[in-house]
Short mmCIF file of C-alpha atoms in Angstrom, two decimals:
data_model
loop_
_atom_site.label_atom_id
_atom_site.label_comp_id
_atom_site.label_asym_id
_atom_site.label_seq_id
_atom_site.Cartn_x
_atom_site.Cartn_y
_atom_site.Cartn_z
CA MET A 12 0.00 0.00 0.00
CA PRO A 13 1.72 3.18 -1.12
CA GLY A 14 1.40 6.39 0.76
CA THR A 15 3.00 8.63 3.30
CA ASP A 16 3.16 7.62 6.91
CA ALA A 17 0.41 10.08 7.72
CA GLN A 18 -1.84 8.62 5.00
CA ILE A 19 -1.29 5.13 6.35
CA VAL A 20 -2.02 6.30 9.87
CA GLY A 21 -5.24 7.79 8.55
CA ALA A 22 -6.17 4.50 6.92
CA VAL A 23 -5.52 2.58 10.13
CA LEU A 24 -7.55 5.03 12.17
CA GLY A 25 -10.27 4.67 9.56
CA GLY A 26 -10.51 0.96 10.35
CA ASP A 27 -7.96 -0.66 8.03
CA THR A 28 -5.95 -2.55 10.62
CA GLU A 29 -3.88 -4.39 8.02
CA ALA A 30 -2.52 -1.07 6.76
CA PHE A 31 -0.54 -0.89 9.98
CA GLY A 32 1.59 -3.68 8.52
CA VAL A 33 3.00 -1.16 6.04
CA LEU A 34 4.36 0.89 8.92
CA VAL A 35 5.76 -2.27 10.49
CA ASP A 36 7.50 -3.16 7.22
CA ARG A 37 8.80 0.37 6.87
CA TYR A 38 10.31 0.75 10.34
CA GLN A 39 10.78 -2.71 11.80
CA GLU A 40 14.40 -3.11 10.77
CA ARG A 41 15.47 0.34 11.92
CA CYS A 42 13.66 -0.10 15.22
CA LEU A 43 15.28 -3.48 15.76
CA ARG A 44 18.74 -2.10 15.07
CA LEU A 45 18.18 0.83 17.40
CA ALA A 46 16.81 -1.36 20.17
CA LEU A 47 19.60 -3.89 19.72
CA HIS A 48 22.26 -1.24 20.19
CA ILE A 49 20.52 0.25 23.20
CA VAL A 50 19.67 -2.93 25.10
CA GLY A 51 22.40 -5.20 23.70
CA SER A 52 20.25 -8.32 23.60
CA ARG A 53 18.47 -9.63 20.56
CA GLU A 54 15.64 -11.14 22.58
CA ASP A 55 15.05 -7.95 24.55
CA ALA A 56 15.31 -5.87 21.39
CA GLU A 57 12.63 -7.92 19.65
CA ASP A 58 10.41 -7.67 22.72
CA ALA A 59 10.89 -3.91 22.82
CA VAL A 60 10.11 -3.55 19.12
CA GLN A 61 7.00 -5.71 19.33
CA GLU A 62 5.68 -3.88 22.36
CA SER A 63 6.49 -0.52 20.82
CA PHE A 64 4.55 -1.23 17.65
CA LEU A 65 1.62 -2.46 19.70
CA ARG A 66 1.67 0.70 21.79
CA ALA A 67 2.00 2.80 18.67
CA TYR A 68 -1.10 1.10 17.27
CA ARG A 69 -3.10 1.56 20.45
CA TYR A 70 -2.24 5.21 20.75
CA LEU A 71 -2.14 6.00 17.06
CA GLY A 72 -4.77 8.65 17.62
CA GLY A 73 -2.17 10.62 19.53
CA TYR A 74 0.16 10.86 16.54
CA ARG A 75 0.18 14.29 14.96
CA GLU A 76 1.09 14.75 11.33
CA GLN A 77 3.41 17.67 12.09
CA GLU A 78 5.81 15.21 13.68
CA LYS A 79 7.76 12.58 11.80
CA PHE A 80 6.17 9.21 12.41
CA ALA A 81 9.63 7.69 12.87
CA ALA A 82 10.44 10.16 15.64
CA TRP A 83 7.13 9.45 17.36
CA LEU A 84 7.75 5.71 17.08
CA TYR A 85 11.33 6.05 18.31
CA ARG A 86 10.09 7.88 21.38
CA ILE A 87 7.91 4.92 22.25
CA LEU A 88 10.75 2.51 21.48
CA VAL A 89 13.30 4.35 23.60
CA ASN A 90 10.89 4.29 26.53
CA GLN A 91 10.43 0.56 26.07
CA CYS A 92 14.18 0.05 25.99
CA ARG A 93 14.54 2.07 29.18
CA THR A 94 11.94 -0.11 30.84
CA LEU A 95 13.76 -3.26 29.75
CA LEU A 96 17.10 -1.96 30.93
CA ALA A 97 15.66 -0.97 34.29
CA ARG A 98 14.20 -4.44 34.66
CA ARG A 99 17.48 -6.04 33.67
CA ARG A 100 19.39 -3.95 36.18
CA ARG A 101 17.14 -5.41 38.84
CA LEU A 102 17.78 -8.89 37.55
CA GLU A 103 21.46 -8.43 36.85
CA LEU A 104 21.31 -10.88 33.98
CA PRO A 105 24.58 -11.06 32.05
CA MET A 106 22.85 -11.72 28.77
CA ALA A 107 24.43 -9.21 26.43
CA GLU A 108 27.72 -10.99 26.08
CA TRP A 109 26.49 -14.36 24.94
CA GLU A 110 23.76 -12.86 22.79
CA TRP A 111 26.36 -11.00 20.85
CA ASP A 112 28.70 -13.96 20.71
CA VAL A 113 25.96 -15.79 18.85
CA ALA A 114 25.45 -12.86 16.50
CA ALA A 115 29.15 -12.57 15.89
CA ALA A 116 29.48 -16.25 15.07
CA SER A 117 26.89 -15.92 12.35
CA ASP A 118 28.66 -13.04 10.66
CA ALA A 119 30.04 -13.55 7.20
CA GLY A 120 33.49 -12.48 8.29
CA VAL A 121 35.26 -13.16 11.52
CA GLU A 122 36.72 -9.65 11.44
CA ASN A 123 33.29 -8.04 11.29
CA GLY A 124 32.18 -10.20 14.17
CA ALA A 125 35.20 -9.19 16.19
CA LEU A 126 34.56 -5.51 15.52
CA ARG A 127 30.96 -5.83 16.50
CA ALA A 128 31.86 -7.73 19.64
CA GLU A 129 34.42 -5.09 20.50
CA LEU A 130 31.98 -2.27 19.98
CA THR A 131 29.31 -4.06 21.98
CA ARG A 132 31.71 -4.68 24.83
CA ALA A 133 32.53 -0.99 24.88
CA LEU A 134 28.86 0.06 24.65
CA ASP A 135 28.06 -2.22 27.58
CA LEU A 136 30.43 -0.20 29.72
CA LEU A 137 28.65 3.09 29.11
CA SER A 138 25.93 4.38 31.37
CA PRO A 139 22.41 3.78 29.98
CA ASP A 140 21.98 7.49 29.26
CA GLN A 141 25.26 7.74 27.41
CA ARG A 142 24.62 4.57 25.47
CA GLU A 143 21.18 5.71 24.42
CA ALA A 144 22.47 9.09 23.33
CA VAL A 145 25.42 7.83 21.34
CA VAL A 146 23.32 5.19 19.59
CA LEU A 147 20.66 7.70 18.59
CA ARG A 148 23.32 10.13 17.41
CA PHE A 149 25.35 7.74 15.28
CA SER A 150 23.19 4.74 14.53
CA GLU A 151 20.29 6.83 13.34
CA ASP A 152 22.27 9.98 12.44
CA LEU A 153 19.76 12.13 14.29
CA THR A 154 20.22 15.78 15.07
CA TYR A 155 20.32 16.88 18.67
CA ASP A 156 16.92 18.51 18.26
CA GLU A 157 15.49 15.23 17.01
CA MET A 158 17.16 13.39 19.86
CA ALA A 159 15.70 15.87 22.33
CA ALA A 160 12.20 15.26 20.98
CA ILE A 161 12.68 11.51 21.34
CA THR A 162 14.38 11.35 24.72
CA GLY A 163 12.79 14.28 26.49
CA SER A 164 16.25 15.57 27.44
CA GLY A 165 17.64 18.97 26.51
CA THR A 166 20.06 19.37 23.63
CA SER A 167 22.85 20.62 25.89
CA ALA A 168 22.57 17.59 28.12
CA LEU A 169 22.50 15.31 25.09
CA LYS A 170 25.58 16.92 23.59
CA MET A 171 27.42 16.43 26.86
CA ARG A 172 26.34 12.80 27.04
CA VAL A 173 27.46 12.12 23.49
CA GLN A 174 30.80 13.84 24.06
CA ARG A 175 31.47 11.86 27.19
CA ALA A 176 30.27 8.65 25.58
CA CYS A 177 32.52 9.22 22.56
CA ALA A 178 35.52 9.94 24.73
CA ARG A 179 34.92 6.82 26.77
CA LEU A 180 34.22 4.67 23.72
CA ARG A 181 37.38 5.83 21.97
CA ARG A 182 39.39 5.00 25.05
CA LEU A 183 37.76 1.60 25.46
CA LEU A 184 38.16 0.73 21.79
CA LEU A 185 41.79 1.76 21.88
CA GLU A 186 42.37 -0.39 24.94
CA GLY A 187 40.68 -3.27 23.17
CA ALA A 188 42.82 -2.83 20.09
CA ASN A 189 45.99 -2.79 22.19
CA ALA A 190 45.02 -5.72 24.35
CA MET B 24 44.36 19.51 14.66
CA PRO B 25 42.37 18.90 17.86
CA GLU B 26 40.33 15.73 18.02
CA ARG B 27 36.58 16.17 17.61
CA VAL B 28 34.91 15.49 20.90
CA ASP B 29 31.74 13.99 19.47
CA HIS B 30 33.22 11.63 16.96
CA LEU B 31 33.79 7.90 16.75
CA PRO B 32 36.03 5.87 14.46
CA ASP B 33 34.47 5.38 11.04
CA TRP B 34 34.33 1.63 11.48
CA ALA B 35 32.39 2.03 14.73
CA ILE B 36 29.85 4.33 13.08
CA ALA B 37 29.55 1.92 10.16
CA GLU B 38 29.01 -0.92 12.61
CA LEU B 39 26.28 1.03 14.40
CA ARG B 40 24.55 1.68 11.08
CA ARG B 41 24.97 -1.79 9.68
CA PRO B 42 21.57 -3.39 9.02
CA VAL B 43 20.69 -6.17 11.40
CA ASP B 44 19.30 -9.53 10.42
CA SER B 45 15.55 -9.44 10.23
CA ALA B 46 13.82 -11.13 13.09
CA VAL B 47 12.04 -14.28 12.00
CA GLY B 48 8.34 -14.01 12.66
CA LEU B 49 8.55 -10.60 14.32
CA ARG B 50 6.23 -8.95 11.81
CA GLU B 51 3.68 -11.68 12.25
CA ARG B 52 3.90 -11.42 16.02
CA ILE B 53 3.42 -7.67 15.87
CA MET B 54 0.44 -7.92 13.56
CA GLU B 55 -1.13 -10.69 15.62
CA SER B 56 -0.93 -8.54 18.72
CA VAL B 57 -2.27 -5.57 16.77
CA ARG B 58 -5.23 -7.55 15.46
CA ALA B 59 -5.98 -8.79 18.96
CA SER B 60 -5.82 -5.28 20.35
CA ALA B 61 -8.69 -2.86 20.59
CA ARG B 62 -8.84 -0.42 17.70
CA PRO B 63 -6.96 2.81 18.31
CA ARG B 64 -8.95 5.80 19.36
CA THR B 65 -9.31 8.36 16.65
CA ALA B 66 -9.35 11.16 19.19
CA VAL B 67 -7.11 11.17 22.18
CA LEU B 68 -8.52 12.54 25.39
CA THR B 69 -6.31 14.98 27.15
CA ARG B 70 -4.47 13.95 30.23
CA ARG B 71 -6.33 16.58 32.21
CA SER B 72 -9.72 15.14 31.35
CA HIS B 73 -8.56 11.77 32.60
CA SER B 74 -6.62 12.85 35.61
CA ALA B 75 -9.31 12.70 38.25
CA PRO B 76 -10.66 9.21 37.49
CA ARG B 77 -7.14 7.87 37.02
CA ARG B 78 -6.16 9.13 40.42
CA GLY B 79 -9.29 7.56 41.79
CA ARG B 80 -8.50 4.22 40.30
CA ARG B 81 -4.93 4.43 41.51
CA LEU B 82 -6.05 5.18 45.01
CA ALA B 83 -8.53 2.32 44.91
CA MET B 84 -5.86 -0.04 43.67
CA SER B 85 -3.41 1.17 46.28
CA SER B 86 -5.97 0.57 48.99
CA ALA B 87 -6.72 -2.92 47.75
CA ILE B 88 -3.09 -3.86 47.54
CA ALA B 89 -2.38 -2.32 50.92
CA ALA B 90 -5.16 -4.47 52.37
CA ILE B 91 -3.67 -7.62 50.85
CA ALA B 92 -0.27 -6.64 52.13
CA ALA B 93 -1.66 -6.04 55.61
CA ILE B 94 -3.20 -9.53 55.75
CA ALA B 95 -0.05 -11.15 54.50
CA ALA B 96 2.06 -9.11 56.86
CA SER B 97 -0.05 -10.29 59.78
CA MET B 98 0.49 -13.91 58.79
CA ALA B 99 4.17 -13.36 58.41
CA TRP B 100 4.37 -11.56 61.73
CA MET B 101 3.14 -14.63 63.55
CA ALA B 102 5.09 -17.13 61.53
CA LEU B 103 8.39 -15.67 60.68
CA THR B 104 9.53 -12.43 62.05
CA PRO B 105 10.02 -10.48 65.22
CA SER B 106 9.27 -7.14 63.65
CA ILE B 107 7.82 -5.88 60.44
CA LEU B 108 8.10 -2.22 59.78
CA GLY B 109 5.82 -0.70 57.21
CA SER B 110 3.35 -2.24 54.84
CA ARG B 111 4.68 -1.23 51.47
CA ALA B 112 3.66 -3.69 48.83
CA ARG B 113 3.82 -4.34 45.16
CA LEU B 114 1.55 -6.78 43.38
CA ILE B 115 2.99 -8.55 40.39
CA PRO B 116 0.36 -10.40 38.34
CA VAL B 117 2.18 -12.80 36.10
CA LEU B 118 0.01 -15.17 34.13
CA GLY B 119 -3.42 -15.31 32.64
CA GLY B 120 -5.63 -18.31 31.93
CA SER B 121 -6.41 -21.00 34.43
CA THR B 122 -3.10 -20.69 36.15
CA ALA B 123 -2.20 -17.32 37.56
CA GLY B 124 0.37 -16.34 40.10
CA SER B 125 1.58 -13.34 41.94
CA ALA B 126 4.08 -12.20 44.48
CA VAL B 127 3.53 -9.52 47.04
CA VAL B 128 6.44 -7.99 48.82
CA ILE B 129 4.97 -7.44 52.23
CA GLY B 130 7.69 -5.87 54.20
CA ASP B 131 10.93 -4.16 53.47
CA THR B 132 12.33 -4.79 56.86
CA VAL B 133 12.18 -7.92 58.94
CA ASP B 134 14.85 -7.22 61.43
CA ALA B 135 17.06 -4.27 62.00
CA ALA B 136 20.16 -6.32 61.43
CA LEU B 137 18.86 -7.54 58.09
CA ARG B 138 17.20 -4.33 57.09
CA ASP B 139 18.70 -4.15 53.64
CA THR B 140 18.65 -7.76 52.64
CA LEU B 141 15.69 -9.73 53.93
CA ARG B 142 12.16 -9.46 52.65
CA LEU B 143 8.96 -11.35 53.22
CA VAL B 144 7.17 -12.21 50.04
CA ARG B 145 3.77 -13.81 49.73
CA PHE B 146 3.54 -16.03 46.66
CA VAL B 147 0.15 -16.97 45.29
CA LEU B 148 -0.67 -19.31 42.43
CA ARG B 149 -4.19 -20.02 41.23
CA ALA B 150 -4.07 -23.59 39.97
CA PRO B 151 -7.40 -25.37 40.63
CA ASP B 152 -6.35 -28.63 39.00
CA ALA B 153 -3.02 -28.99 40.73
CA ALA B 154 -2.33 -31.61 43.37
CA ARG B 155 0.91 -30.03 44.54
CA VAL B 156 2.57 -26.70 43.99
CA ALA B 157 6.02 -25.61 45.06
CA LEU B 158 8.16 -22.56 44.58
CA ALA B 159 11.65 -22.65 43.15
CA GLY B 160 13.98 -19.77 42.56
CA ASP B 161 17.26 -18.09 43.16
CA PHE B 162 16.42 -17.92 46.85
CA ASN B 163 16.34 -21.73 47.30
CA ASP B 164 18.78 -22.78 44.59
CA TRP B 165 15.89 -23.81 42.37
CA SER B 166 14.83 -26.69 44.56
CA ALA B 167 11.53 -28.08 43.28
CA THR B 168 10.57 -29.41 46.69
CA ALA B 169 12.04 -27.13 49.34
CA THR B 170 9.28 -24.53 49.35
CA PRO B 171 5.79 -26.02 49.00
CA LEU B 172 2.71 -23.82 48.64
CA MET B 173 -0.42 -24.66 50.62
CA ASP B 174 -4.02 -24.70 49.42
CA SER B 175 -5.46 -24.53 52.91
CA ALA B 176 -8.98 -23.54 51.77
CA GLY B 177 -9.18 -26.15 49.01
CA SER B 178 -10.06 -23.40 46.58
CA GLY B 179 -7.22 -23.96 44.17
CA VAL B 180 -5.36 -20.90 45.44
CA TRP B 181 -1.91 -21.96 46.60
CA GLU B 182 0.03 -19.70 48.93
CA ALA B 183 3.31 -19.41 50.75
CA VAL B 184 5.03 -16.63 52.63
CA VAL B 185 8.75 -16.80 52.16
CA ALA B 186 11.60 -14.84 53.67
CA ILE B 187 13.96 -14.02 50.85
CA ASP B 188 17.37 -12.58 51.38
CA ARG B 189 17.74 -11.01 47.98
CA VAL B 190 16.36 -7.75 46.75
CA ALA B 191 15.63 -9.21 43.34
CA GLY B 192 15.53 -12.63 41.84
CA ARG B 193 13.85 -15.06 39.55
CA TYR B 194 11.41 -17.70 40.55
CA ALA B 195 9.03 -20.25 39.08
CA PHE B 196 6.17 -22.34 40.33
CA VAL B 197 6.46 -26.12 40.08
CA VAL B 198 3.06 -27.70 39.56
CA ASP B 199 2.60 -31.41 40.30
CA ASP B 200 6.37 -31.90 40.46
CA THR B 201 6.78 -31.69 36.71
CA GLN B 202 5.28 -28.57 35.22
CA TRP B 203 7.43 -25.49 35.61
CA VAL B 204 5.55 -22.25 35.31
CA ARG B 205 7.93 -19.43 34.71
CA ALA B 206 6.67 -16.46 36.60
CA ALA B 207 7.50 -12.86 37.33
CA TYR B 208 10.51 -11.44 39.00
CA ILE B 209 10.52 -10.27 42.53
CA GLU B 210 10.91 -6.56 42.69
CA PRO B 211 12.02 -4.60 45.70
CA ALA B 212 9.32 -2.39 47.10
CA THR B 213 10.42 1.15 47.64
CA ALA B 214 8.84 4.01 49.46
CA GLU B 215 8.56 5.95 46.24
CA ALA B 216 7.15 3.17 44.10
CA ARG B 217 3.44 3.06 43.53
CA PRO B 218 1.84 -0.32 43.01
CA ARG B 219 1.54 -0.97 39.33
CA ARG B 220 1.08 -3.80 36.92
CA ALA B 221 4.30 -5.40 35.87
CA ALA B 222 4.63 -6.69 32.33
CA PRO B 223 4.41 -10.47 32.11
CA VAL B 224 7.87 -11.76 31.48
CA GLY B 225 7.30 -15.41 30.82
CA GLY B 226 4.86 -18.17 30.17
CA ASP B 227 4.49 -21.85 30.80
CA SER B 228 7.55 -23.93 30.26
CA THR B 229 8.30 -27.54 30.85
#
């Protein structure tokens, strides 16, 4: 079904539930990538994406055409990821490492897998706020204004988080390369 | 030239932007949940218009949960502990269908010396067809027999009050010695936390 996001939203609100599948097709992969980098676990990322789309559907009436649908959806997704991370902190489950080991093993090249594992190890050592900010900034190439709309944080705070995250990541990646 | 403060190595940025493998069945799962959901509202009511009834419901729920916690705390007082301070509680519904369980944290403090580590938790499982139910978890090294639940009223509601020396942990119910029902996680009750529904985190497993 062709159309802009707003047109599809209108169709869904008009009763065409299946039209929502177009939005799922359009944003599922990007949402999964974003969630994966924020939460570090494939299983949690899929849960976050599924729950986010369901919430987006339920509250679709709250979407306003002036806003990019992707940004609106990302806001829901980031909140879901935060919830998952908070729950995991309570559980203290060391799941990220083996999840990514599996992903790395399935990579076409061992080198790519090693890079990804290295990056993931470094991301795991960031604070949740820093990790979220740096992923939004670089994975999705968002502006700070867009990030502010998604996270609810101010642009100055986000810039500071990204700067600190970058500095720490560079140091961690350098240590990993020299290890 | 000074190093840019908000920059990462090119390979790291490329890695962050690399497409991920599509999740098998994720689209179908999303659409199934969407189809099963109520249709979205075409007009969203403002938060203000909802605020009063929502507060009312929250207060009602808080009162109900506080009452449950008070009963459980009384039981625990007699059975397990010299002192229970406070009645903060959090209800964690975990499963739907014919088998449903919950855990209520009924006291943050059991004894001054153990103030930060020991909690009394009331576990409840509704399993009308079960002959035996036990509780296994991090707190008892996942023993399937060490912590039985009792159905004292014969109503199919199995209960146990357990002193747990961890602020968080996983647990499961063991029904009729063989069926493991993965349940919710125990969450620490805090003074700031309001009782709320916790998302189900698991289902039946064998």
